[in-house]
Coordinates of C-alpha atoms in Angstrom, one line a residue:
M87 CA -25.6 107.4 35.1
E88 CA -24.8 104.4 33.0
Q89 CA -25.7 101.1 34.7
M90 CA -23.3 98.1 34.5
T91 CA -24.0 94.5 34.8
Y92 CA -21.9 91.4 35.5
K93 CA -22.3 90.5 31.8
D94 CA -20.7 93.9 30.9
S95 CA -17.5 92.8 32.6
G96 CA -17.4 89.7 30.6
V97 CA -19.1 87.2 32.9
D98 CA -22.4 85.6 31.6
I99 CA -24.4 83.9 34.2
D100 CA -27.0 82.7 31.7
A101 CA -24.2 81.0 29.7
G102 CA -23.1 79.3 32.9
N103 CA -26.6 78.1 33.5
E104 CA -26.8 76.7 29.9
S105 CA -23.5 74.9 30.5
V106 CA -25.0 73.1 33.5
R107 CA -28.1 72.1 31.5
L108 CA -25.9 70.6 28.7
I109 CA -23.7 68.6 31.1
K110 CA -26.4 67.3 33.5
N111 CA -27.0 64.0 31.7
F112 CA -23.2 63.3 31.3
V113 CA -22.8 63.8 35.1
R114 CA -25.8 61.7 36.1
S115 CA -24.6 58.8 33.8
T116 CA -21.5 58.3 36.2
Y117 CA -23.4 58.0 39.4
R118 CA -22.7 54.9 41.6
E119 CA -25.3 53.7 44.1
E120 CA -23.4 55.5 46.9
V121 CA -24.0 58.9 45.4
L122 CA -26.6 61.0 47.3
G123 CA -28.4 64.1 45.9
D124 CA -28.0 65.4 42.4
I125 CA -26.1 68.0 40.4
G126 CA -26.6 71.5 41.6
G127 CA -25.9 71.2 45.2
F128 CA -23.2 73.1 47.1
G129 CA -21.2 69.9 47.8
G130 CA -21.2 66.4 46.4
L131 CA -22.4 63.6 48.7
F132 CA -21.1 60.1 48.8
A133 CA -22.0 57.4 51.3
L134 CA -19.1 55.1 52.0
K135 CA -20.3 51.5 52.5
N136 CA -19.1 48.0 53.2
Y137 CA -15.5 48.6 54.5
D138 CA -14.0 47.5 57.8
E139 CA -11.0 49.9 58.1
P140 CA -11.3 52.2 55.1
I141 CA -8.4 54.3 54.1
L142 CA -9.3 57.2 51.7
V143 CA -6.7 58.0 49.1
S144 CA -6.9 61.3 47.3
G145 CA -5.1 62.8 44.3
T146 CA -5.2 65.9 42.3
D147 CA -3.6 66.9 39.0
G148 CA -4.2 69.0 35.8
V149 CA -3.5 68.5 32.1
G150 CA -0.7 70.9 31.8
T151 CA 0.5 72.6 28.6
K152 CA -1.0 69.8 26.5
L153 CA -4.0 72.2 26.6
K154 CA -2.1 74.5 24.2
I155 CA -2.4 71.9 21.5
A156 CA -6.1 71.5 22.2
F157 CA -6.5 75.3 21.7
L158 CA -4.4 75.3 18.6
L159 CA -6.5 72.5 17.0
D160 CA -9.8 73.5 18.5
K161 CA -10.2 69.9 19.7
H162 CA -11.5 69.5 23.2
D163 CA -13.0 66.0 23.4
T164 CA -10.0 64.2 24.7
I165 CA -8.8 66.7 27.5
G166 CA -11.4 65.5 30.0
Q167 CA -10.0 62.0 30.0
D168 CA -6.5 63.4 30.6
A169 CA -7.8 65.2 33.7
V170 CA -9.4 62.1 35.1
A171 CA -6.6 59.7 34.2
M172 CA -3.9 61.7 35.8
C173 CA -5.8 61.5 39.1
V174 CA -7.3 58.0 39.2
N175 CA -4.0 56.4 37.9
D176 CA -2.1 58.0 40.8
I177 CA -4.4 56.9 43.6
L178 CA -4.5 53.4 42.0
V179 CA -0.9 52.7 42.8
Q180 CA -1.7 52.4 46.5
G181 CA -4.4 49.9 45.7
A182 CA -7.3 52.4 45.9
E183 CA -10.6 51.9 44.0
P184 CA -11.6 55.3 42.6
L185 CA -14.9 56.4 44.2
F186 CA -15.6 59.8 43.0
F187 CA -14.1 62.8 41.0
L188 CA -14.5 66.5 40.9
D189 CA -13.3 68.9 38.1
Y190 CA -12.4 72.5 38.1
L191 CA -12.7 74.2 34.8
A192 CA -11.6 77.9 34.5
V193 CA -12.4 79.7 31.1
G194 CA -11.8 83.2 29.7
K195 CA -15.3 83.4 28.1
L196 CA -17.8 80.7 28.7
N197 CA -18.8 78.7 25.6
P198 CA -21.4 76.2 26.7
A199 CA -20.8 73.9 23.8
Q200 CA -17.1 73.8 24.5
V201 CA -17.7 73.1 28.2
A202 CA -20.1 70.3 27.4
E203 CA -17.5 68.7 25.1
I204 CA -14.8 68.8 27.8
V205 CA -17.1 67.5 30.6
R206 CA -18.4 64.8 28.3
G207 CA -14.8 63.5 28.2
V208 CA -14.6 63.7 32.0
A209 CA -17.8 61.8 32.4
N210 CA -16.9 59.0 30.0
A211 CA -13.5 58.6 31.7
C212 CA -15.1 58.4 35.1
K213 CA -17.5 55.7 33.9
E214 CA -14.6 53.7 32.4
S215 CA -12.7 54.1 35.8
G216 CA -15.8 53.2 37.9
C217 CA -16.0 56.5 39.7
A218 CA -18.8 59.0 40.0
L219 CA -18.5 62.6 38.9
I220 CA -20.1 64.1 41.9
G221 CA -19.3 67.8 41.6
G222 CA -17.2 70.4 39.8
E223 CA -16.8 74.1 39.2
T224 CA -16.8 76.1 36.1
A225 CA -15.4 79.6 36.6
E226 CA -15.6 82.3 34.0
M227 CA -12.6 84.5 34.5
S228 CA -12.9 87.4 32.0
G229 CA -9.6 89.0 31.1
F230 CA -7.6 86.2 32.8
Y231 CA -7.5 83.7 30.0
S232 CA -7.4 84.5 26.3
A233 CA -10.5 83.8 24.2
G234 CA -11.0 80.1 23.7
E235 CA -8.5 79.1 26.3
Y236 CA -9.1 77.5 29.6
D237 CA -7.5 75.4 32.4
I238 CA -8.8 72.2 33.8
A239 CA -7.8 70.3 37.0
G240 CA -9.2 67.3 38.7
F241 CA -9.6 65.8 42.2
A242 CA -10.1 62.0 42.9
V243 CA -10.9 60.2 46.0
G244 CA -10.6 56.5 46.3
V245 CA -10.7 53.8 49.1
V246 CA -8.7 50.7 50.1
E247 CA -9.0 48.5 53.1
K248 CA -6.1 49.3 55.5
K249 CA -4.8 45.7 55.3
S250 CA -4.7 46.0 51.5
L251 CA -2.9 49.4 51.3
I252 CA 0.1 49.0 48.9
T253 CA 3.2 50.6 50.3
P254 CA 7.0 50.2 49.5
A255 CA 7.3 48.0 52.6
R256 CA 6.0 45.1 50.5
V257 CA 8.8 45.3 47.9
K258 CA 11.7 42.9 48.1
V259 CA 14.8 42.2 46.0
G260 CA 14.1 40.0 43.0
D261 CA 10.6 41.3 42.5
I262 CA 9.6 41.5 38.8
L263 CA 8.5 44.7 37.0
I264 CA 5.7 44.2 34.6
G265 CA 5.1 47.1 32.2
L266 CA 1.7 48.0 30.8
P267 CA 1.7 50.0 27.6
S268 CA 0.7 53.6 27.5
S269 CA -1.6 55.0 24.9
G270 CA 1.0 57.6 23.8
L271 CA 2.5 60.7 25.4
H272 CA -0.2 60.9 28.1
S273 CA 0.0 64.3 29.7
N274 CA 3.7 64.8 30.5
G275 CA 6.5 66.7 28.9
F276 CA 4.4 68.8 26.7
S277 CA 6.5 72.0 27.3
L278 CA 9.4 70.1 25.5
V279 CA 7.0 68.5 23.0
R280 CA 5.7 71.9 22.0
K281 CA 9.2 73.4 21.8
I282 CA 10.3 70.6 19.5
V283 CA 7.2 70.2 17.3
F284 CA 6.1 73.8 16.9
D285 CA 9.1 76.0 17.7
K286 CA 11.9 74.0 16.2
M287 CA 10.2 72.0 13.5
K288 CA 7.6 74.6 12.6
F289 CA 4.8 72.1 12.3
T290 CA 1.2 73.1 12.5
G291 CA -0.3 69.8 13.9
G292 CA -2.1 69.2 10.6
E293 CA 0.7 67.0 9.1
K294 CA -0.2 63.4 8.5
F295 CA 1.1 61.1 11.2
S296 CA -0.4 57.8 10.1
E297 CA -3.3 56.5 8.1
E298 CA -5.7 57.3 10.8
K299 CA -4.3 60.4 12.5
T300 CA -2.7 63.8 12.0
L301 CA 0.3 64.8 14.1
G302 CA -2.0 67.0 16.3
E303 CA -4.4 64.1 16.9
E304 CA -1.5 61.9 17.9
L305 CA -0.3 64.5 20.4
L306 CA -3.8 64.7 21.9
T307 CA -4.3 61.1 22.3
P308 CA -5.7 60.9 25.8
T309 CA -4.0 59.3 28.8
R310 CA -4.8 55.7 29.3
L311 CA -7.1 54.8 32.2
Y312 CA -5.6 51.8 34.2
P313 CA -8.1 51.1 37.0
A314 CA -10.2 48.6 35.0
T315 CA -7.0 46.6 34.2
C316 CA -5.2 46.9 37.5
L317 CA -8.0 46.7 40.2
P318 CA -8.9 43.0 39.2
I319 CA -5.2 42.1 39.5
I320 CA -4.9 43.7 42.9
K321 CA -8.0 41.9 44.1
K322 CA -7.0 38.6 42.7
F323 CA -3.4 38.5 43.7
G324 CA -3.5 40.5 47.0
E325 CA -0.3 40.9 48.9
K326 CA 1.7 39.4 46.1
I327 CA 1.3 42.7 44.2
H328 CA 4.1 44.6 45.9
G329 CA 3.8 47.9 44.2
L330 CA 2.6 50.0 41.2
V331 CA 4.3 52.9 39.5
H332 CA 2.4 55.5 37.4
I333 CA 5.0 56.8 34.9
T334 CA 4.2 60.5 34.8
G335 CA 6.5 63.6 35.1
G336 CA 10.1 62.4 35.9
G337 CA 9.7 59.3 33.8
F338 CA 11.3 56.1 34.9
Y339 CA 14.2 57.6 36.8
D340 CA 12.0 59.6 39.2
N341 CA 8.9 57.6 39.5
I342 CA 10.1 54.0 40.1
P343 CA 12.1 54.9 43.3
R344 CA 8.9 56.3 44.8
A345 CA 7.5 52.7 45.0
L346 CA 10.7 51.2 46.5
P347 CA 12.1 51.0 50.0
K348 CA 15.3 52.9 50.8
N349 CA 18.4 51.3 49.4
F350 CA 16.4 49.4 46.7
G351 CA 16.8 50.0 43.0
A352 CA 15.6 48.6 39.7
T353 CA 17.1 47.5 36.4
I354 CA 15.0 48.0 33.2
D355 CA 15.6 46.1 30.0
A356 CA 14.2 48.5 27.4
D357 CA 14.8 46.1 24.6
V358 CA 11.7 44.1 25.5
W359 CA 9.1 46.6 24.2
A360 CA 8.8 48.6 21.1
V361 CA 9.0 52.3 21.6
P362 CA 6.1 54.0 19.9
K363 CA 6.8 56.1 16.8
I364 CA 6.0 59.4 18.4
F365 CA 8.8 59.1 21.0
K366 CA 11.4 58.2 18.5
L367 CA 10.4 61.1 16.2
L368 CA 10.6 63.5 19.2
Q369 CA 14.1 62.4 20.0
E370 CA 15.1 62.7 16.4
W371 CA 13.6 66.1 15.8
G372 CA 14.8 67.5 19.1
N373 CA 18.2 65.7 19.4
V374 CA 17.0 64.8 22.8
P375 CA 19.5 62.8 25.0
R376 CA 18.6 59.1 25.7
R377 CA 18.4 59.7 29.5
E378 CA 16.3 62.8 29.0
M379 CA 13.8 60.7 27.0
F380 CA 13.4 58.2 29.9
R381 CA 13.3 61.0 32.4
T382 CA 10.7 63.1 30.7
F383 CA 8.4 60.7 28.9
N384 CA 6.8 57.3 29.5
C385 CA 8.3 56.0 26.3
G386 CA 5.5 53.5 25.8
I387 CA 5.1 52.2 29.3
G388 CA 2.4 54.1 31.3
M389 CA 2.0 51.8 34.5
I390 CA 4.3 49.3 36.1
L391 CA 3.4 46.4 38.4
I392 CA 6.0 45.3 41.0
V393 CA 5.1 41.7 41.7
D394 CA 6.4 38.7 43.6
E395 CA 8.2 36.4 41.3
E396 CA 6.1 33.5 42.7
I397 CA 3.0 34.7 40.8
I398 CA 4.6 35.4 37.4
D399 CA 3.0 32.5 35.6
D400 CA -0.4 33.1 37.0
L401 CA -0.3 36.7 36.5
T402 CA 0.8 36.5 32.9
S403 CA -2.0 33.9 32.3
H404 CA -4.5 36.4 33.7
L405 CA -3.2 39.2 31.5
N406 CA -3.3 36.9 28.4
E407 CA -6.8 35.6 29.2
N408 CA -8.0 39.3 29.5
F409 CA -6.2 40.3 26.2
E410 CA -3.9 42.7 28.0
E411 CA -0.7 43.6 26.5
F412 CA 2.3 43.6 28.9
Y413 CA 6.1 43.2 29.1
K414 CA 8.5 41.9 31.7
I415 CA 10.7 44.9 31.8
G416 CA 12.9 44.5 34.8
R417 CA 13.7 43.5 38.4
V418 CA 14.1 45.1 41.9
V419 CA 17.8 45.0 43.0
E420 CA 19.8 46.0 46.0
G421 CA 21.3 49.5 45.7
S422 CA 19.5 52.7 44.7
G423 CA 18.4 54.4 41.5
V424 CA 17.2 53.0 38.2
E425 CA 19.4 51.6 35.4
I426 CA 18.0 51.3 32.0
F427 CA 19.7 49.1 29.4
G428 CA 19.1 48.8 25.7
G429 CA 16.2 50.4 24.0
E430 CA 15.7 52.1 20.6
F431 CA 17.0 55.5 21.6
C432 CA 20.5 56.5 20.6
D433 CA 22.8 58.7 22.7

């Protein structure tokens, strides 16, 4: 009788072990002093230190259909940062310092070199965000994903002192909204992006976008990591930072209200920043309504600080001293919802 092995079914344990060997140094390079143990355990260990009333803040997210473009171009070195950024940026808005991160990578057929490329991006993003990559899972799911395809999700845990937790209760009418630029599309709206770029326009991704990038490379620009910029601001200005908004799925219209108390709204002046080229092209190519652009994409603003008007001069001085680009984009007002005036999109 013919004998069958796990490898015959499409799952290669030896390839999995080789993947672990290739990523070990990337993972170890992210460790903070609180990390206990080493790669290979059944669970990641982290010793929480030096907090009086610690509140743990957790977040999870994936990269979404942006992965389809990575598959198309066979380019996997940016996707890891997307997975980290979508999680650490979310927990940041409540004032949390990212402590550690875990990734989940599911593949159709395990390619150790591809896994190493992805995890290298995860590790580099963790280091930039100040958090440790203390665990993860790579699952080979033969017959579930097509050859060369995978899915990746991430899980971040951060901490903030209870007295420093940022909630909508801090926000008041008259607060100023400071916008921090995005690095591009980030990881939102890619079902629409792909429909416009590949289905309607019939582009391949290899078209020239700028002197430095092809269109495909522009679309794969990784999500910006905001902890290194925002955590020092939160520490320096304390309770005068009334809120933060990560502009993800739902854009301005759905995300800003999440940081506001009931019966508070915001007005946005879209004339104060230049909308990056990729957003204007997507609107033109897809004939996308103006409101839909601001509800689907970040349109050049990836994080918003909601701050007490009293600190505006000091805050802008801090940002300038640290060479951070920023824009005063709006105010908190009585009422509800978000109104956006001006901007470079046409109706």
